[in-house]
PDB file of N, CA and C in Angstrom:
ATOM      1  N   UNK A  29      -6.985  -4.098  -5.547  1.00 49.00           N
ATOM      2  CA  UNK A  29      -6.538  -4.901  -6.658  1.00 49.00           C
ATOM      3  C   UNK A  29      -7.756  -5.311  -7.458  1.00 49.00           C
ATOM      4  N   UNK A  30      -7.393  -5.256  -8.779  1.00 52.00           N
ATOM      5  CA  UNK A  30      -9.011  -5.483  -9.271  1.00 52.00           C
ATOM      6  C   UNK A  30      -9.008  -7.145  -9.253  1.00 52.00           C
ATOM      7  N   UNK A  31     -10.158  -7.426  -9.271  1.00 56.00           N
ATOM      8  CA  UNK A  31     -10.598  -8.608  -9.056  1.00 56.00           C
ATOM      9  C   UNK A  31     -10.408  -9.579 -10.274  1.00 56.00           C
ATOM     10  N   UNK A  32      -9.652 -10.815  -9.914  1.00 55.00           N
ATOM     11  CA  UNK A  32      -9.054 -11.571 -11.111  1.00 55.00           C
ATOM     12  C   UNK A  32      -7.773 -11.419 -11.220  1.00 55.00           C
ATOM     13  N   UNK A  33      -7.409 -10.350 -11.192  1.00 62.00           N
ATOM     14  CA  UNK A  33      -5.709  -9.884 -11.442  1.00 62.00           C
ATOM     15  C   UNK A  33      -4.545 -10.976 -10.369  1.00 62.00           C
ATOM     16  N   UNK A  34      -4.404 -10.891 -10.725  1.00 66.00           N
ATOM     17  CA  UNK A  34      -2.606 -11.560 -10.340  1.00 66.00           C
ATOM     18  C   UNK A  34      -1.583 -11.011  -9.973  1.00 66.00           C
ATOM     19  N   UNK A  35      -1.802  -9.642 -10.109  1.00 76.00           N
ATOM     20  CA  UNK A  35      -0.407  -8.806 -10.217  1.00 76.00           C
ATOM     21  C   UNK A  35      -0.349  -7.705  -9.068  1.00 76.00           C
ATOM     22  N   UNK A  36       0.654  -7.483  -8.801  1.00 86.00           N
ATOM     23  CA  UNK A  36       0.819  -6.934  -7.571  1.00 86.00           C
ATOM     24  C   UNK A  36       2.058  -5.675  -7.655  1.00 86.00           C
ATOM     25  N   UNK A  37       1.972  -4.882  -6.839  1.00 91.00           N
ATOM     26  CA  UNK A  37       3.237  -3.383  -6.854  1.00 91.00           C
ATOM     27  C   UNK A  37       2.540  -2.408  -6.221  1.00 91.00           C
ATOM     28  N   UNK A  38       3.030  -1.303  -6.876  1.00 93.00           N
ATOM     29  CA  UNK A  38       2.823  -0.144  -6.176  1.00 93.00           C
ATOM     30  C   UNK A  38       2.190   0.912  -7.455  1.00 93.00           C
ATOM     31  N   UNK A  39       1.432   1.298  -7.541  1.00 94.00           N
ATOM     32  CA  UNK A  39       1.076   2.458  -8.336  1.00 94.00           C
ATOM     33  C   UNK A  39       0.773   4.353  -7.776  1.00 94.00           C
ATOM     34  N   UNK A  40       1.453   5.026  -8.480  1.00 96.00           N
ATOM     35  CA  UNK A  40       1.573   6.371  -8.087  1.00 96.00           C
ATOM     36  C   UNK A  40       0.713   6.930  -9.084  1.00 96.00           C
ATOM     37  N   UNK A  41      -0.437   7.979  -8.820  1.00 96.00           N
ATOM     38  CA  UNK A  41      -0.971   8.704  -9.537  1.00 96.00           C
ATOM     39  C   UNK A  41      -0.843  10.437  -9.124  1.00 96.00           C
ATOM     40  N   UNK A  42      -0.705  10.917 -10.311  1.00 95.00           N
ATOM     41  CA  UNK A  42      -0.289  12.506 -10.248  1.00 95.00           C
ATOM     42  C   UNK A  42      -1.705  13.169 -10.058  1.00 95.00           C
ATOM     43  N   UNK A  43      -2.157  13.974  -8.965  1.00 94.00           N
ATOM     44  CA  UNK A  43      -3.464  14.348  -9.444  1.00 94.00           C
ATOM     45  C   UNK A  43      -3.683  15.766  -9.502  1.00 94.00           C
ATOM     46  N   UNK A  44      -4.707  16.594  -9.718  1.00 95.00           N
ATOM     47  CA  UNK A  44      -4.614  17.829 -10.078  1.00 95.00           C
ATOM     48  C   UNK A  44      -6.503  18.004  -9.656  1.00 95.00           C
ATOM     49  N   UNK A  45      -6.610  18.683  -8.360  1.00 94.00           N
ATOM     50  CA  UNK A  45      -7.559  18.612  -7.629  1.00 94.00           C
ATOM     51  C   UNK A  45      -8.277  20.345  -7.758  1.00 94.00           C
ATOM     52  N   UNK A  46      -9.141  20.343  -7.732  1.00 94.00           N
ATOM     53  CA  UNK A  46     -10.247  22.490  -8.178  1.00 94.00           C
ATOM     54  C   UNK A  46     -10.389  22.520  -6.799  1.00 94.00           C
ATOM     55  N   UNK A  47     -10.665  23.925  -6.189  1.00 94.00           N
ATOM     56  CA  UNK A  47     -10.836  24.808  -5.172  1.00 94.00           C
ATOM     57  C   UNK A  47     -12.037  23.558  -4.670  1.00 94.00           C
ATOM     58  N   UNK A  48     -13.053  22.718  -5.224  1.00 93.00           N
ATOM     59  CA  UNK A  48     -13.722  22.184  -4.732  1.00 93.00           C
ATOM     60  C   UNK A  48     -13.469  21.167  -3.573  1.00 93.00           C
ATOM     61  N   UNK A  49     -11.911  20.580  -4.341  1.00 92.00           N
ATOM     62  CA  UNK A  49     -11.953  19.364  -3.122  1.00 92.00           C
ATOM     63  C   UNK A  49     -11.651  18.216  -4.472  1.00 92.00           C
ATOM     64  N   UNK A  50     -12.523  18.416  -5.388  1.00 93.00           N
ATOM     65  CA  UNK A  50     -12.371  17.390  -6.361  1.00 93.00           C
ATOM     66  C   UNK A  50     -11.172  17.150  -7.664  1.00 93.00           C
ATOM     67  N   UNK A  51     -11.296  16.129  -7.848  1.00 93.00           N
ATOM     68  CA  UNK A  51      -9.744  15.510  -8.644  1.00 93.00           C
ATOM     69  C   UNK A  51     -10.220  15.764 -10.182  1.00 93.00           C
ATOM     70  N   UNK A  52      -9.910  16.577 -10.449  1.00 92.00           N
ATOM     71  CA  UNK A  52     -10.241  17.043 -11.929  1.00 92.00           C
ATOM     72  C   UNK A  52      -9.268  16.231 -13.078  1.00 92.00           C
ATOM     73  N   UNK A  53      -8.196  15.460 -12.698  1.00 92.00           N
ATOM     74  CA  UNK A  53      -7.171  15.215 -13.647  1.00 92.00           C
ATOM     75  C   UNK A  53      -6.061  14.398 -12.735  1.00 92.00           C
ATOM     76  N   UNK A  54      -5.949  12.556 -13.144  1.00 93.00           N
ATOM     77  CA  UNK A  54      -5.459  11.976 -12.615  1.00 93.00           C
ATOM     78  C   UNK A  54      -4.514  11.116 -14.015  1.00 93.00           C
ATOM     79  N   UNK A  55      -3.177  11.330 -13.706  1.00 95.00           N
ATOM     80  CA  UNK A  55      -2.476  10.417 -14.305  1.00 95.00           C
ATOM     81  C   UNK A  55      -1.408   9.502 -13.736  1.00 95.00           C
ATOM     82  N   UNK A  56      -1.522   8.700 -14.510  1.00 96.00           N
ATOM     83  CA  UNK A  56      -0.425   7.173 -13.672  1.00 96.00           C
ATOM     84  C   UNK A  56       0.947   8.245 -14.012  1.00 96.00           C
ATOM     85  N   UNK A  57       2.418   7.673 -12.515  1.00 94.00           N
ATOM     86  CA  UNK A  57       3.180   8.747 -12.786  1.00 94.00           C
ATOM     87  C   UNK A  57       4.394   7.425 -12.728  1.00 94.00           C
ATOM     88  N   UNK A  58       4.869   6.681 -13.399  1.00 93.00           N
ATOM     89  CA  UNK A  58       5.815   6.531 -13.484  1.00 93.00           C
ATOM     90  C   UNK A  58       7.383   6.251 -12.735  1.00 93.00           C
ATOM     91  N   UNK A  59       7.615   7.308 -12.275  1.00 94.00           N
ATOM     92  CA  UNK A  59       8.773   7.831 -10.806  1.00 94.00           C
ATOM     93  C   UNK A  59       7.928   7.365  -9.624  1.00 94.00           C
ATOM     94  N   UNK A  60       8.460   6.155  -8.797  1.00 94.00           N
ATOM     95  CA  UNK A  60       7.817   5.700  -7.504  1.00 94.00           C
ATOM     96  C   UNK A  60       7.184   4.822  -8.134  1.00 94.00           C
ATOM     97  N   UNK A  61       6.185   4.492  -9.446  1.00 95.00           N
ATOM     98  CA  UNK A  61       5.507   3.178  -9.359  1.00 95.00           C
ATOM     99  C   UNK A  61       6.477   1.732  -9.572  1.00 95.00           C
ATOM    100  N   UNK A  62       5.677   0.807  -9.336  1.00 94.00           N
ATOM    101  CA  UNK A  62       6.636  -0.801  -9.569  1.00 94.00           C
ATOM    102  C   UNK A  62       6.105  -1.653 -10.204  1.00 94.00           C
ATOM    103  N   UNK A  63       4.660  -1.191 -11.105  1.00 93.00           N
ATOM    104  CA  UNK A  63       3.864  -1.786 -11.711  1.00 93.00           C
ATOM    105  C   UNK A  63       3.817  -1.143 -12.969  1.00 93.00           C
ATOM    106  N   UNK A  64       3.523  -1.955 -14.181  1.00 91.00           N
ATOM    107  CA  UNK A  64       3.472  -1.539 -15.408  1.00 91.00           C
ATOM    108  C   UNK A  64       2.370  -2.188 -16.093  1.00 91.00           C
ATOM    109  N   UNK A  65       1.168  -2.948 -14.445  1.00 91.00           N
ATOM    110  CA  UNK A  65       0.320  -3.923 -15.565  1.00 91.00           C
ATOM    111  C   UNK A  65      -1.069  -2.731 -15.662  1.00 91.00           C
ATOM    112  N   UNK A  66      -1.278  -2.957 -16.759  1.00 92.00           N
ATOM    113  CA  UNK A  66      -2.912  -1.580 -17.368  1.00 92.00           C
ATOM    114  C   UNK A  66      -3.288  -1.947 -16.347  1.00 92.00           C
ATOM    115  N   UNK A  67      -3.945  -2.979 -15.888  1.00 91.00           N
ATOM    116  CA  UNK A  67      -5.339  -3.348 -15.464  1.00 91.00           C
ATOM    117  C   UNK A  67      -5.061  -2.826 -13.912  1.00 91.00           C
ATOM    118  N   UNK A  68      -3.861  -2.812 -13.113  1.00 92.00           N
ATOM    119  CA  UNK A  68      -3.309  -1.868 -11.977  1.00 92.00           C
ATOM    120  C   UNK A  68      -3.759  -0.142 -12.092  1.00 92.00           C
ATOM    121  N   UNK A  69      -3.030  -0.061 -13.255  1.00 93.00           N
ATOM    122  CA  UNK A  69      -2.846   1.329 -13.787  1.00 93.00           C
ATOM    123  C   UNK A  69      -4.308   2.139 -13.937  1.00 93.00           C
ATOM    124  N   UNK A  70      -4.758   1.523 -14.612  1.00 93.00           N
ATOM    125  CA  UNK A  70      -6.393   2.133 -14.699  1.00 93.00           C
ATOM    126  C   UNK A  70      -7.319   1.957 -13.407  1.00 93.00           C
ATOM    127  N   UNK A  71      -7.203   0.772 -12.444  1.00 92.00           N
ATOM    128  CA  UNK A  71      -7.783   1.132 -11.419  1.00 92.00           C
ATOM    129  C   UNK A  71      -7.252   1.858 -10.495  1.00 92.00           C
ATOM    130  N   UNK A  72      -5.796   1.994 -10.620  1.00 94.00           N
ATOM    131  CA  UNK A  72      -5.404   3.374  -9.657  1.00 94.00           C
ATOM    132  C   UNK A  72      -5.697   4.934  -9.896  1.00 94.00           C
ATOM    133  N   UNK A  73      -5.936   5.339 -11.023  1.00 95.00           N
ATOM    134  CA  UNK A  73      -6.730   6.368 -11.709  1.00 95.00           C
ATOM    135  C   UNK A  73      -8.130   6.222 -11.889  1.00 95.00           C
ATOM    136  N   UNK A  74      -8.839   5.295 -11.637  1.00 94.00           N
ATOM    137  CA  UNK A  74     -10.199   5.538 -11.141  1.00 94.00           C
ATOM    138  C   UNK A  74     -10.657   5.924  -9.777  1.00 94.00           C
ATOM    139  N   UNK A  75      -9.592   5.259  -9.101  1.00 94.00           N
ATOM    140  CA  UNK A  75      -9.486   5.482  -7.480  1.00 94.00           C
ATOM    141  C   UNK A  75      -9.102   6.785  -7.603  1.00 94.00           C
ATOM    142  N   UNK A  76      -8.213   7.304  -7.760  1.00 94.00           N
ATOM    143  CA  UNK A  76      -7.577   9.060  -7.279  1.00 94.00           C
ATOM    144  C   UNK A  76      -8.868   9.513  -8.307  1.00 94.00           C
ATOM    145  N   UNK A  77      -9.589   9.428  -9.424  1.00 93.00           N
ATOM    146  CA  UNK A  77     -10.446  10.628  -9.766  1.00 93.00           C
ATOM    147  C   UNK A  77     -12.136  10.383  -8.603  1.00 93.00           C
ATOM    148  N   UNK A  78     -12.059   9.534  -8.099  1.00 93.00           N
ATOM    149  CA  UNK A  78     -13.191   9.392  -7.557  1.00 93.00           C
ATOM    150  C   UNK A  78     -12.883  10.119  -5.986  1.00 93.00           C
ATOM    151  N   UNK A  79     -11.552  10.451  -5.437  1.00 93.00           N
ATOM    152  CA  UNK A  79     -11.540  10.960  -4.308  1.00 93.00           C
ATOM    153  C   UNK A  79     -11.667  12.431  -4.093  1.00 93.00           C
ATOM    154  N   UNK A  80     -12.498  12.597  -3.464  1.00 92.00           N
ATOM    155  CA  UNK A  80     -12.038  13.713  -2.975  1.00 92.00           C
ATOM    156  C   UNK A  80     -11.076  14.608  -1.694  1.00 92.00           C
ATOM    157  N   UNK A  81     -10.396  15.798  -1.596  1.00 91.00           N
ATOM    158  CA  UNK A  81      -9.971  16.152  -0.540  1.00 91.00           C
ATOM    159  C   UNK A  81     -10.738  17.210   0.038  1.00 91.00           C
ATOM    160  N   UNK A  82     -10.444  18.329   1.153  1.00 91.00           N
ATOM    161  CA  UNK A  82     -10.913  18.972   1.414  1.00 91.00           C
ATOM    162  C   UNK A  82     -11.015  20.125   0.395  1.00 91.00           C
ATOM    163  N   UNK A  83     -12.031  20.930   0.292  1.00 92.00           N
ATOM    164  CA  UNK A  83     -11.643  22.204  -0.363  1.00 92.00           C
ATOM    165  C   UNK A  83     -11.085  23.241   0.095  1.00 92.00           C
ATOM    166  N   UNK A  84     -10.745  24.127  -0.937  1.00 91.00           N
ATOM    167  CA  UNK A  84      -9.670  25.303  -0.153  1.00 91.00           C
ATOM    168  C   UNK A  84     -10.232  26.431  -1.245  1.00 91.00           C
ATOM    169  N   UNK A  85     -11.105  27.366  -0.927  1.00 89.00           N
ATOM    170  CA  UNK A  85     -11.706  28.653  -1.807  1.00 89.00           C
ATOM    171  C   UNK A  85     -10.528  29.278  -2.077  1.00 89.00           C
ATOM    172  N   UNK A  86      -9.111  29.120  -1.529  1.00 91.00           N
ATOM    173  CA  UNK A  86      -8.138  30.521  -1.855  1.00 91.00           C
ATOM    174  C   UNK A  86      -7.220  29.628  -3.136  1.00 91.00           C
ATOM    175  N   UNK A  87      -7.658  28.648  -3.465  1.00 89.00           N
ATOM    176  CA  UNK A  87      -6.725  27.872  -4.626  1.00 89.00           C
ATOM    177  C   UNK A  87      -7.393  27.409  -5.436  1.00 89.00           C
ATOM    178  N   UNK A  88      -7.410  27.902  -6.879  1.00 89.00           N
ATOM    179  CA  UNK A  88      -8.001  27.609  -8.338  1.00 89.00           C
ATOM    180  C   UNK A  88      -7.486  26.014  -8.214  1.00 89.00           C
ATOM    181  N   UNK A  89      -6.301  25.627  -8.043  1.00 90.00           N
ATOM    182  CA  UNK A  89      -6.032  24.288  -8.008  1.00 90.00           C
ATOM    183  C   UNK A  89      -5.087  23.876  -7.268  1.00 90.00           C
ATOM    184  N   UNK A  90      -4.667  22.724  -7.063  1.00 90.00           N
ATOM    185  CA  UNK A  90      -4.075  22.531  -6.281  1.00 90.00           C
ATOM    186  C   UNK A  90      -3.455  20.992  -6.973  1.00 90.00           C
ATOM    187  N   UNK A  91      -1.971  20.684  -6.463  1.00 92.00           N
ATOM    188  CA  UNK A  91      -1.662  19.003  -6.926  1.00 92.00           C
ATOM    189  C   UNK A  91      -0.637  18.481  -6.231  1.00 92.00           C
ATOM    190  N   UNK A  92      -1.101  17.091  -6.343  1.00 93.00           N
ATOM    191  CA  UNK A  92      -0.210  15.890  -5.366  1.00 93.00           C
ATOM    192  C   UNK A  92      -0.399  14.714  -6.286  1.00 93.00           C
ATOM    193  N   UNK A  93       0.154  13.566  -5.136  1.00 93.00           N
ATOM    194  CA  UNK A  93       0.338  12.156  -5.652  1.00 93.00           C
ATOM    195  C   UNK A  93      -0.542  11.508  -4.744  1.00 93.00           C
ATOM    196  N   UNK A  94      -1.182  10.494  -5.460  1.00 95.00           N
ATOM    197  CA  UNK A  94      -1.706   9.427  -4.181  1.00 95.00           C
ATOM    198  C   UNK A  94      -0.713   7.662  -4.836  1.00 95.00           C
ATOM    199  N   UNK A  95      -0.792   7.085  -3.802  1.00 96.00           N
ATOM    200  CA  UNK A  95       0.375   5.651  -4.362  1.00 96.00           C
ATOM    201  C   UNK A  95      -0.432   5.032  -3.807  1.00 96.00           C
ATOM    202  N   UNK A  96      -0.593   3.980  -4.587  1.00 94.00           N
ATOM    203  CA  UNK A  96      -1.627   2.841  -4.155  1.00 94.00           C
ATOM    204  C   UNK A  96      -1.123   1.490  -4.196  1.00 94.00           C
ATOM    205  N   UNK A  97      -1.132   0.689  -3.377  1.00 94.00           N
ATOM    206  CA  UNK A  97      -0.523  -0.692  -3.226  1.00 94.00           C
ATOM    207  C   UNK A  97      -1.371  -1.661  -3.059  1.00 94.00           C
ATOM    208  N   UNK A  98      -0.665  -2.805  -4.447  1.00 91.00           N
ATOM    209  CA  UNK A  98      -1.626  -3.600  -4.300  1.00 91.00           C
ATOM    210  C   UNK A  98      -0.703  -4.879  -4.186  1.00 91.00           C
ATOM    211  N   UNK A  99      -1.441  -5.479  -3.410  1.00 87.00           N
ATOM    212  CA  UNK A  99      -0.514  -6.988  -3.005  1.00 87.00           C
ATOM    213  C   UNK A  99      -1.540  -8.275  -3.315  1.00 87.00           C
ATOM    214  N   UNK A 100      -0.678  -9.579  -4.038  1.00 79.00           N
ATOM    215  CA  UNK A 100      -1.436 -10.523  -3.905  1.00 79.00           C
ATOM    216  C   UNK A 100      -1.599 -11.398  -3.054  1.00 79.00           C
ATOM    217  N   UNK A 101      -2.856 -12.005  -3.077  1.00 72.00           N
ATOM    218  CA  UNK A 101      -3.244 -12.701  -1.385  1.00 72.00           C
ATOM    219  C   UNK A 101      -3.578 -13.977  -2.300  1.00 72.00           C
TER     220      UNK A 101
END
């Protein structure tokens, strides 16, 4: 949760990951999220472009979702 925020849900990001492992293309997805606040939204798409997965040499690309939950304390 970014720091300061107030707001709390669930955010889903669509991502679209290269033979490397790395997240070439992350967007907030709408279907499954419960949050509509930016300041959620943009740190859940900084999070999925900064991750990486394993790589796979036999796939130009590859794509999934990561959902990120943030709760207030």
């Amino acid at each position: 949760r970014p720091q300061g925020s107030n707001a709390g849900g669930k955010g889903v990001v669509e991502d679209v990951m290269a033979s490397d492992g790395k997240v070439r293309r992350g967007s907030f997805r709408q279907k499954g999220s419960t949050t509509s606040d930016p300041e959620l939204i943009a740190n859940a798409i900084k999070a999925a472009r900064g991750t990486k997965f394993n790589p796979d040499p036999n796939s130009m690309t590859q794509s999934g979702w990561i959902t990120y939950k943030y709760s207030i304390k």
